[in-house]
Amino acid sequence: MLSATAIVLIVILALLLSWLFYLRRRPQGATSVMAKARKYHKWLMGIIGIQFLIWSISGAYMVLVDIDFIHGDHLAKPADAKLNMADVQVDITHILAHYPKAENITLSLLGSLPVWRLQLDGEKLMVDATNGAAMPPLSESQAIRLAKDLYSGSSQVVSSQLLIDHAPPELSPRHLPVWRIEFAGMVSPTLYITQQHGELVTRRHDFWRVFDLMWKLHIMDYDDGADIDNWLLRILAIVGVLAALSGLILTILRFAQPTSSKGGAHEAG
Amino acid sequence: MKLVKQLHKWVSLLVGLQFMLWLISGVYFNFMDHHKAAGSTYLADASEPATFTALAPLPFMQGVEEVRLVQLLDKPYYLLVKQRPLYAYWLGQYELVDALTGKPSQIDSAMAEQLARASYTGPGLLFEVTLQQPPIADLPKERNAVWRVAFDDDIQTAVYVRQQSGEIAGHVDTHRRWRDVFFTLHFMDYASEGSFNNVQIMIMAVLSLWLAVTGIIWIIALVKDGQYRPALSQTQHGLQLLNVQGVPAGCLNLDGNASLYDGLAKAGQLLPSSCGGGGTCGLCKVQSPDAPAFTSADAEVLSEQELAQGWRLACQHQVKDFSGVSLPAQCQKVERHELQLTSARFVTGNIKELTFRTLAGMPLAYQAGAYMRFDIPAGHQPSVLPEPVGQSVEDNSKPFERRACQRNYSLAVPEGERELVFNIRLHCAPSQHLPPGMGSNYLCHLQPGDTVTAFGPFSEFKMIEGSQKPVVLLGAGSGMAPLRAILLALLQQQDAQRAVHFFYGARCEDDLLYYEEMMRLSALHSRLSYYPVLSQPSGQWTGATGYVQDTLMLNQELLGELTELEYYLCGPVEMMQQTIAMLKAAGVADEAIRFDSFGQFPSSGTDKHEVKR
Ligand SMILES: Cc1cc2nc3c(=O)[nH]c(=O)nc-3n(C[C@H](O)[C@H](O)[C@H](O)COP(=O)(O)OP(=O)(O)OC[C@H]3O[C@@H](n4cnc5c(N)ncnc54)[C@H](O)[C@@H]3O)c2cc1C
Ligand code: FES
């Protein structure tokens, strides 16, 4: 892939350079091309210059802030507790016997309790692996306790809320119903824990929220942030290419030209 | 503001290319087919989640974080997750157990191939299965070992299967590879880290931010300066062109809404520019007697003095803001002529008279006093030695390298003559180590029959039109040339009764060029008085001695009222300077004195540069 990239780059460079040499041999031509480029650059940038500023600001934010930090990976402690098979009293055969239609069956921990998690007719269900009892959905206090266990910081919970029908933009609705647990802090760290499975599905903080805004601005999607190909972006991107191209031509010609400062080329002696 | 523009220009040099790559790849992401670009062209739909009965009990296990019941090729397996990665492509640790037999199981190449086939819908035949360790060229983010199952279809699909878990890590085909090329370009991810948090893009991003911010500031300044007035309609606007001396030299009809630079360019008057109308190079400056208020761009590039004198940047103003402009001499349209040398002779020890004829055979149009600009090509030649009149010296002089340049020489004959006569003073090398004068040596080295290129003639030094006042011509050395042309022109006006006084200074008798001719003419025309003046005469000399300007003042009573005459001067700067000072002291008006300078202007005030004629 790198070689293909290099080829594309080299071809673009070669085209630009050969064009430049062509123009250098016709100095008069260079000046009039430059004047035209100048005009296009001025007018096109006058129209969409602001979008360039937006692209630059949002792009700079996205590359300068580490994406793993943005993802909020640091908000939760690494979940690497191991299963203790001695605690697992209910085997898979028991689960299959009781729930023959179960799908996506897993055995894992809820805090320190081994549980079977499964899906039944599209509904999530959790079974206590120590006694085989189906477990009720997480209560508020359970959710808060779980969130505190998972949270890597030390600040207090400032709000908790059960989301049933409506997910905020930062949460995928397929996880619903979900407990939203927000902690105190400058960046409003928030954990989302599913009510049925007690699973941490999403973690968010303000840097992520700003990133999301920047992403939308960058791809100029002003409603839901999902489609990169809206027409507004298409048109502006093409106008942007022309505006920047005229600028690039200006730059090249400007630096290719001998910059005689004052007066003409003639001497009188 | 100047700094902002400089920054914008320099930063654009640094990020210009990357900027284009961002935009081009951005447009590509916009227009690409997302389904194909994700490598999904031949991706089978995910199989329905399966349900199972009659499985072997869970094996005994240790160090396991999670057990998943999965289905691979219609068979149930327990996937023991020993180390669960945050993202599937991060490094994980898994073990597979056959859920029917309870025995450990592994994804071997045969099974990888079957898994790949199951997720592949394309027409290709399998041609290669290899085990690959990260980093994997096709999957920059993947950190697990994968089986690469390659198909020979039209888009070279490769299906990647994670070796430990049997999960499909992805399909990669030509479409996706192209997308990845553009991702690499957009994210500057040349180290294939699968991320956009690399140092090079951070630097570029910060620089681009500079570019955008300085650009916006520039736009705001342009708006403030009224540079965003759209030219909705064309309105014709008559523009008077003036020559360097402010004398009208034609009229142009231009679109009043265009910038003066564009308008003039359209009319064939291309002003010099190295910024293309950006208001930063300052080369497009023109002078106008009724210049509009200056813009911030004018103020940055031009000096206060220039602004006060009516200099403006043509690219920063509209045509309709002007009624007249004077263009710099080098962009007034000039004619080009090929001249052939017909004869050459030394008329004094160091002044050579060269006579040319135009190759085209057409007489040139000009006014007496005009000069032509000669093209001096680069080359190699011996330096020409001065020639004491009558005897020729042997040509054994030192050769030198001639640079290409242009030099001006005044015509010594008035308009209408078939022959173009010049008086060239030979500039010898001032010392052993310095080269001699380029232009004079080139021309004085020409042989009859040789041709040269010359531009013009330029009629800048010329007689005051419509005047009948008596004329004083005063000069020295090669300053003879334009004065002789004027003198001959005056004498050609047969009927005129205009008195002509010619004061000419030289060192000694041998330096008095055209002495016989002048004596003859003054004998022929009573209205011509010729005053040769020598500074170092021989014993026999009975004429005036000293400096010409002093002789002029001494002969005042012969001339009449000084303020009733007009004066034409050409010669050394000091000579002209002193003459002008004396005449002004005697009450002569500025307009009555004209001079031609071969080097610097005698009055120091107005122009700080070396004079370009
Ligand atoms: C409108 C106008 C009309 C003119 N008409 C005439 C005319 O009719 N007749 C005429 O003879 N001239 C005329 N001139 C002057 C002429 O154009 C030239 O300037 C002149 O001939 C000298 O040019 P050059 O190329 O010979 O010498 P240049 O190459 O310009 O050199 C000038 C002198 O400097 C010396 N020199 C070179 N290098 C160095 C150095 N490194 N250090 C110190 N000295 C150095 C040279 O030896 C030489 O003596 C006119 C000028 C103008 C502007
Ligand atoms: S063209 Fe450069 S300043 Fe006007």
PDB file of N, CA, C and O and ligand atoms in Angstrom, chain A residues 268-269, chain B residues 371 403 405 407-410 423-425 427-430 434-441 478 481-482 596-599 613, ligand 1:
ATOM      1  N   ALA A 268      20.877  51.612 -16.950  1.00  0.00           N
ATOM      2  CA  ALA A 268      21.220  52.711 -17.840  1.00  0.00           C
ATOM      3  C   ALA A 268      22.692  53.038 -17.739  1.00  0.00           C
ATOM      4  O   ALA A 268      23.314  53.463 -18.691  1.00  0.00           O
ATOM      5  N   GLY A 269      23.319  52.786 -16.625  1.00  0.00           N
ATOM      6  CA  GLY A 269      24.744  53.042 -16.460  1.00  0.00           C
ATOM      7  C   GLY A 269      25.032  54.462 -16.059  1.00  0.00           C
ATOM      8  O   GLY A 269      24.433  55.399 -16.425  1.00  0.00           O
TER       9      GLY A 269
ATOM     10  N   TYR B 371      16.859  59.167 -27.341  1.00  0.00           N
ATOM     11  CA  TYR B 371      17.921  58.159 -27.238  1.00  0.00           C
ATOM     12  C   TYR B 371      17.343  56.802 -27.589  1.00  0.00           C
ATOM     13  O   TYR B 371      16.124  56.623 -27.644  1.00  0.00           O
ATOM     14  N   ARG B 403      28.998  40.932 -19.754  1.00  0.00           N
ATOM     15  CA  ARG B 403      27.678  40.491 -19.270  1.00  0.00           C
ATOM     16  C   ARG B 403      26.619  41.048 -20.213  1.00  0.00           C
ATOM     17  O   ARG B 403      26.799  42.108 -20.784  1.00  0.00           O
ATOM     18  N   CYS B 405      23.506  43.172 -21.010  1.00  0.00           N
ATOM     19  CA  CYS B 405      22.896  44.319 -20.351  1.00  0.00           C
ATOM     20  C   CYS B 405      22.281  45.211 -21.426  1.00  0.00           C
ATOM     21  O   CYS B 405      22.277  44.852 -22.606  1.00  0.00           O
ATOM     22  N   ARG B 407      22.066  49.398 -22.680  1.00  0.00           N
ATOM     23  CA  ARG B 407      22.656  50.730 -22.484  1.00  0.00           C
ATOM     24  C   ARG B 407      21.978  51.732 -23.403  1.00  0.00           C
ATOM     25  O   ARG B 407      21.593  51.389 -24.522  1.00  0.00           O
ATOM     26  N   ASN B 408      21.864  52.961 -22.924  1.00  0.00           N
ATOM     27  CA  ASN B 408      21.189  54.002 -23.693  1.00  0.00           C
ATOM     28  C   ASN B 408      22.199  54.915 -24.381  1.00  0.00           C
ATOM     29  O   ASN B 408      23.207  55.283 -23.781  1.00  0.00           O
ATOM     30  N   TYR B 409      21.903  55.275 -25.626  1.00  0.00           N
ATOM     31  CA  TYR B 409      22.762  56.236 -26.336  1.00  0.00           C
ATOM     32  C   TYR B 409      21.897  57.192 -27.140  1.00  0.00           C
ATOM     33  O   TYR B 409      20.916  56.780 -27.757  1.00  0.00           O
ATOM     34  N   SER B 410      22.281  58.464 -27.068  1.00  0.00           N
ATOM     35  CA  SER B 410      21.472  59.496 -27.702  1.00  0.00           C
ATOM     36  C   SER B 410      21.776  59.593 -29.188  1.00  0.00           C
ATOM     37  O   SER B 410      22.924  59.432 -29.619  1.00  0.00           O
ATOM     38  N   ASN B 423      27.257  59.093 -30.749  1.00  0.00           N
ATOM     39  CA  ASN B 423      28.605  59.383 -30.252  1.00  0.00           C
ATOM     40  C   ASN B 423      28.793  58.566 -28.980  1.00  0.00           C
ATOM     41  O   ASN B 423      28.136  58.812 -27.986  1.00  0.00           O
ATOM     42  N   ILE B 424      29.696  57.599 -29.060  1.00  0.00           N
ATOM     43  CA  ILE B 424      29.884  56.716 -27.903  1.00  0.00           C
ATOM     44  C   ILE B 424      31.216  57.050 -27.241  1.00  0.00           C
ATOM     45  O   ILE B 424      32.265  56.970 -27.881  1.00  0.00           O
ATOM     46  N   ARG B 425      31.157  57.405 -25.992  1.00  0.00           N
ATOM     47  CA  ARG B 425      32.408  57.610 -25.275  1.00  0.00           C
ATOM     48  C   ARG B 425      32.883  56.268 -24.730  1.00  0.00           C
ATOM     49  O   ARG B 425      32.126  55.552 -24.048  1.00  0.00           O
ATOM     50  N   HIS B 427      34.488  53.742 -22.399  1.00  0.00           N
ATOM     51  CA  HIS B 427      34.833  53.672 -20.967  1.00  0.00           C
ATOM     52  C   HIS B 427      35.917  52.635 -20.778  1.00  0.00           C
ATOM     53  O   HIS B 427      35.676  51.439 -20.935  1.00  0.00           O
ATOM     54  N   CYS B 428      37.128  53.101 -20.456  1.00  0.00           N
ATOM     55  CA  CYS B 428      38.220  52.162 -20.258  1.00  0.00           C
ATOM     56  C   CYS B 428      38.190  51.628 -18.838  1.00  0.00           C
ATOM     57  O   CYS B 428      37.582  52.227 -17.955  1.00  0.00           O
ATOM     58  N   ALA B 429      38.874  50.522 -18.643  1.00  0.00           N
ATOM     59  CA  ALA B 429      38.933  49.946 -17.302  1.00  0.00           C
ATOM     60  C   ALA B 429      39.669  50.924 -16.391  1.00  0.00           C
ATOM     61  O   ALA B 429      40.734  51.411 -16.746  1.00  0.00           O
ATOM     62  N   PRO B 430      39.087  51.237 -15.219  1.00  0.00           N
ATOM     63  CA  PRO B 430      39.727  52.187 -14.322  1.00  0.00           C
ATOM     64  C   PRO B 430      41.007  51.619 -13.713  1.00  0.00           C
ATOM     65  O   PRO B 430      41.863  52.378 -13.277  1.00  0.00           O
ATOM     66  N   LEU B 434      39.784  45.704 -12.930  1.00  0.00           N
ATOM     67  CA  LEU B 434      38.371  45.948 -13.185  1.00  0.00           C
ATOM     68  C   LEU B 434      38.094  45.839 -14.677  1.00  0.00           C
ATOM     69  O   LEU B 434      38.967  46.120 -15.501  1.00  0.00           O
ATOM     70  N   PRO B 435      36.870  45.404 -15.005  1.00  0.00           N
ATOM     71  CA  PRO B 435      36.533  45.309 -16.424  1.00  0.00           C
ATOM     72  C   PRO B 435      36.280  46.703 -16.991  1.00  0.00           C
ATOM     73  O   PRO B 435      35.926  47.613 -16.244  1.00  0.00           O
ATOM     74  N   PRO B 436      36.433  46.870 -18.299  1.00  0.00           N
ATOM     75  CA  PRO B 436      36.086  48.151 -18.907  1.00  0.00           C
ATOM     76  C   PRO B 436      34.574  48.255 -19.071  1.00  0.00           C
ATOM     77  O   PRO B 436      33.844  47.313 -18.740  1.00  0.00           O
ATOM     78  N   GLY B 437      34.072  49.374 -19.552  1.00  0.00           N
ATOM     79  CA  GLY B 437      32.630  49.563 -19.749  1.00  0.00           C
ATOM     80  C   GLY B 437      32.079  48.563 -20.753  1.00  0.00           C
ATOM     81  O   GLY B 437      32.606  48.407 -21.846  1.00  0.00           O
ATOM     82  N   MET B 438      31.026  47.862 -20.350  1.00  0.00           N
ATOM     83  CA  MET B 438      30.479  46.776 -21.177  1.00  0.00           C
ATOM     84  C   MET B 438      29.894  47.298 -22.485  1.00  0.00           C
ATOM     85  O   MET B 438      30.248  46.849 -23.574  1.00  0.00           O
ATOM     86  N   GLY B 439      28.973  48.239 -22.347  1.00  0.00           N
ATOM     87  CA  GLY B 439      28.220  48.703 -23.508  1.00  0.00           C
ATOM     88  C   GLY B 439      29.105  49.447 -24.488  1.00  0.00           C
ATOM     89  O   GLY B 439      29.091  49.181 -25.706  1.00  0.00           O
ATOM     90  N   SER B 440      29.903  50.386 -23.968  1.00  0.00           N
ATOM     91  CA  SER B 440      30.700  51.204 -24.882  1.00  0.00           C
ATOM     92  C   SER B 440      31.748  50.348 -25.589  1.00  0.00           C
ATOM     93  O   SER B 440      32.011  50.532 -26.775  1.00  0.00           O
ATOM     94  N   ASN B 441      32.326  49.387 -24.878  1.00  0.00           N
ATOM     95  CA  ASN B 441      33.322  48.541 -25.522  1.00  0.00           C
ATOM     96  C   ASN B 441      32.717  47.636 -26.578  1.00  0.00           C
ATOM     97  O   ASN B 441      33.307  47.371 -27.607  1.00  0.00           O
ATOM     98  N   SER B 478      30.454  63.542 -24.433  1.00  0.00           N
ATOM     99  CA  SER B 478      29.516  62.879 -25.334  1.00  0.00           C
ATOM    100  C   SER B 478      28.119  63.492 -25.222  1.00  0.00           C
ATOM    101  O   SER B 478      27.210  63.100 -25.948  1.00  0.00           O
ATOM    102  N   ALA B 481      25.912  64.644 -28.336  1.00  0.00           N
ATOM    103  CA  ALA B 481      24.982  63.949 -29.229  1.00  0.00           C
ATOM    104  C   ALA B 481      23.561  64.532 -29.247  1.00  0.00           C
ATOM    105  O   ALA B 481      23.103  64.980 -30.306  1.00  0.00           O
ATOM    106  N   PRO B 482      22.839  64.553 -28.124  1.00  0.00           N
ATOM    107  CA  PRO B 482      21.459  65.047 -28.203  1.00  0.00           C
ATOM    108  C   PRO B 482      21.399  66.535 -28.551  1.00  0.00           C
ATOM    109  O   PRO B 482      20.466  66.977 -29.218  1.00  0.00           O
ATOM    110  N   ASP B 596      19.411  66.529 -19.961  1.00  0.00           N
ATOM    111  CA  ASP B 596      19.446  65.091 -20.201  1.00  0.00           C
ATOM    112  C   ASP B 596      20.598  64.533 -19.390  1.00  0.00           C
ATOM    113  O   ASP B 596      21.723  65.010 -19.510  1.00  0.00           O
ATOM    114  N   SER B 597      20.274  63.579 -18.544  1.00  0.00           N
ATOM    115  CA  SER B 597      21.333  63.016 -17.709  1.00  0.00           C
ATOM    116  C   SER B 597      21.724  61.648 -18.232  1.00  0.00           C
ATOM    117  O   SER B 597      20.875  60.806 -18.475  1.00  0.00           O
ATOM    118  N   PHE B 598      23.021  61.396 -18.380  1.00  0.00           N
ATOM    119  CA  PHE B 598      23.495  60.071 -18.798  1.00  0.00           C
ATOM    120  C   PHE B 598      23.655  59.153 -17.592  1.00  0.00           C
ATOM    121  O   PHE B 598      23.831  57.971 -17.726  1.00  0.00           O
ATOM    122  N   GLY B 599      23.666  59.770 -16.430  1.00  0.00           N
ATOM    123  CA  GLY B 599      23.867  58.949 -15.236  1.00  0.00           C
ATOM    124  C   GLY B 599      22.839  59.324 -14.201  1.00  0.00           C
ATOM    125  O   GLY B 599      21.676  58.974 -14.311  1.00  0.00           O
ATOM    126  N   ARG B 613      16.231  55.371 -17.745  1.00  0.00           N
ATOM    127  CA  ARG B 613      15.647  56.243 -18.757  1.00  0.00           C
ATOM    128  C   ARG B 613      14.873  55.427 -19.766  1.00  0.00           C
ATOM    129  O   ARG B 613      15.368  54.659 -20.468  1.00  0.00           O
TER     130      ARG B 613
HETATM  131  C1  LIG C   1      19.455  58.822 -21.740  1.00  0.00           C
HETATM  132  C2  LIG C   1      20.877  58.462 -21.848  1.00  0.00           C
HETATM  133  C3  LIG C   1      21.577  58.786 -22.979  1.00  0.00           C
HETATM  134  C4  LIG C   1      22.905  58.468 -23.095  1.00  0.00           C
HETATM  135  N1  LIG C   1      23.567  58.825 -24.206  1.00  0.00           N
HETATM  136  C5  LIG C   1      24.867  58.529 -24.325  1.00  0.00           C
HETATM  137  C6  LIG C   1      25.605  58.916 -25.491  1.00  0.00           C
HETATM  138  O1  LIG C   1      25.055  59.513 -26.430  1.00  0.00           O
HETATM  139  N2  LIG C   1      26.913  58.624 -25.560  1.00  0.00           N
HETATM  140  C7  LIG C   1      27.553  57.966 -24.532  1.00  0.00           C
HETATM  141  O2  LIG C   1      28.765  57.732 -24.670  1.00  0.00           O
HETATM  142  N3  LIG C   1      26.892  57.566 -23.415  1.00  0.00           N
HETATM  143  C8  LIG C   1      25.563  57.843 -23.299  1.00  0.00           C
HETATM  144  N4  LIG C   1      24.901  57.431 -22.179  1.00  0.00           N
HETATM  145  C9  LIG C   1      25.611  56.680 -21.175  1.00  0.00           C
HETATM  146  C10 LIG C   1      25.615  55.185 -21.558  1.00  0.00           C
HETATM  147  O3  LIG C   1      24.298  54.698 -21.533  1.00  0.00           O
HETATM  148  C11 LIG C   1      26.433  54.285 -20.632  1.00  0.00           C
HETATM  149  O4  LIG C   1      26.066  54.531 -19.327  1.00  0.00           O
HETATM  150  C12 LIG C   1      27.922  54.453 -20.771  1.00  0.00           C
HETATM  151  O5  LIG C   1      28.304  54.221 -22.107  1.00  0.00           O
HETATM  152  C13 LIG C   1      28.687  53.507 -19.888  1.00  0.00           C
HETATM  153  O6  LIG C   1      28.293  52.205 -20.118  1.00  0.00           O
HETATM  154  P1  LIG C   1      29.305  50.993 -20.270  1.00  0.00           P
HETATM  155  O7  LIG C   1      28.495  49.783 -20.432  1.00  0.00           O
HETATM  156  O8  LIG C   1      30.304  51.273 -21.306  1.00  0.00           O
HETATM  157  O9  LIG C   1      30.044  50.989 -18.903  1.00  0.00           O
HETATM  158  P2  LIG C   1      29.650  50.164 -17.606  1.00  0.00           P
HETATM  159  O10 LIG C   1      29.836  48.726 -17.855  1.00  0.00           O
HETATM  160  O11 LIG C   1      28.348  50.631 -17.156  1.00  0.00           O
HETATM  161  O12 LIG C   1      30.747  50.655 -16.589  1.00  0.00           O
HETATM  162  C14 LIG C   1      30.919  52.033 -16.274  1.00  0.00           C
HETATM  163  C15 LIG C   1      32.356  52.293 -15.804  1.00  0.00           C
HETATM  164  O13 LIG C   1      32.607  51.606 -14.591  1.00  0.00           O
HETATM  165  C16 LIG C   1      33.824  50.852 -14.689  1.00  0.00           C
HETATM  166  N5  LIG C   1      33.700  49.654 -13.839  1.00  0.00           N
HETATM  167  C17 LIG C   1      33.272  48.437 -14.172  1.00  0.00           C
HETATM  168  N6  LIG C   1      33.263  47.621 -13.098  1.00  0.00           N
HETATM  169  C18 LIG C   1      33.675  48.351 -12.073  1.00  0.00           C
HETATM  170  C19 LIG C   1      33.871  48.108 -10.715  1.00  0.00           C
HETATM  171  N7  LIG C   1      33.620  46.885 -10.198  1.00  0.00           N
HETATM  172  N8  LIG C   1      34.301  49.109  -9.910  1.00  0.00           N
HETATM  173  C20 LIG C   1      34.526  50.351 -10.412  1.00  0.00           C
HETATM  174  N9  LIG C   1      34.369  50.631 -11.694  1.00  0.00           N
HETATM  175  C21 LIG C   1      33.953  49.660 -12.518  1.00  0.00           C
HETATM  176  C22 LIG C   1      33.982  50.554 -16.136  1.00  0.00           C
HETATM  177  O14 LIG C   1      35.312  50.342 -16.484  1.00  0.00           O
HETATM  178  C23 LIG C   1      33.435  51.820 -16.766  1.00  0.00           C
HETATM  179  O15 LIG C   1      34.421  52.809 -16.829  1.00  0.00           O
HETATM  180  C24 LIG C   1      23.560  57.782 -22.059  1.00  0.00           C
HETATM  181  C25 LIG C   1      22.854  57.434 -20.919  1.00  0.00           C
HETATM  182  C26 LIG C   1      21.540  57.777 -20.800  1.00  0.00           C
HETATM  183  C27 LIG C   1      20.807  57.386 -19.586  1.00  0.00           C
END
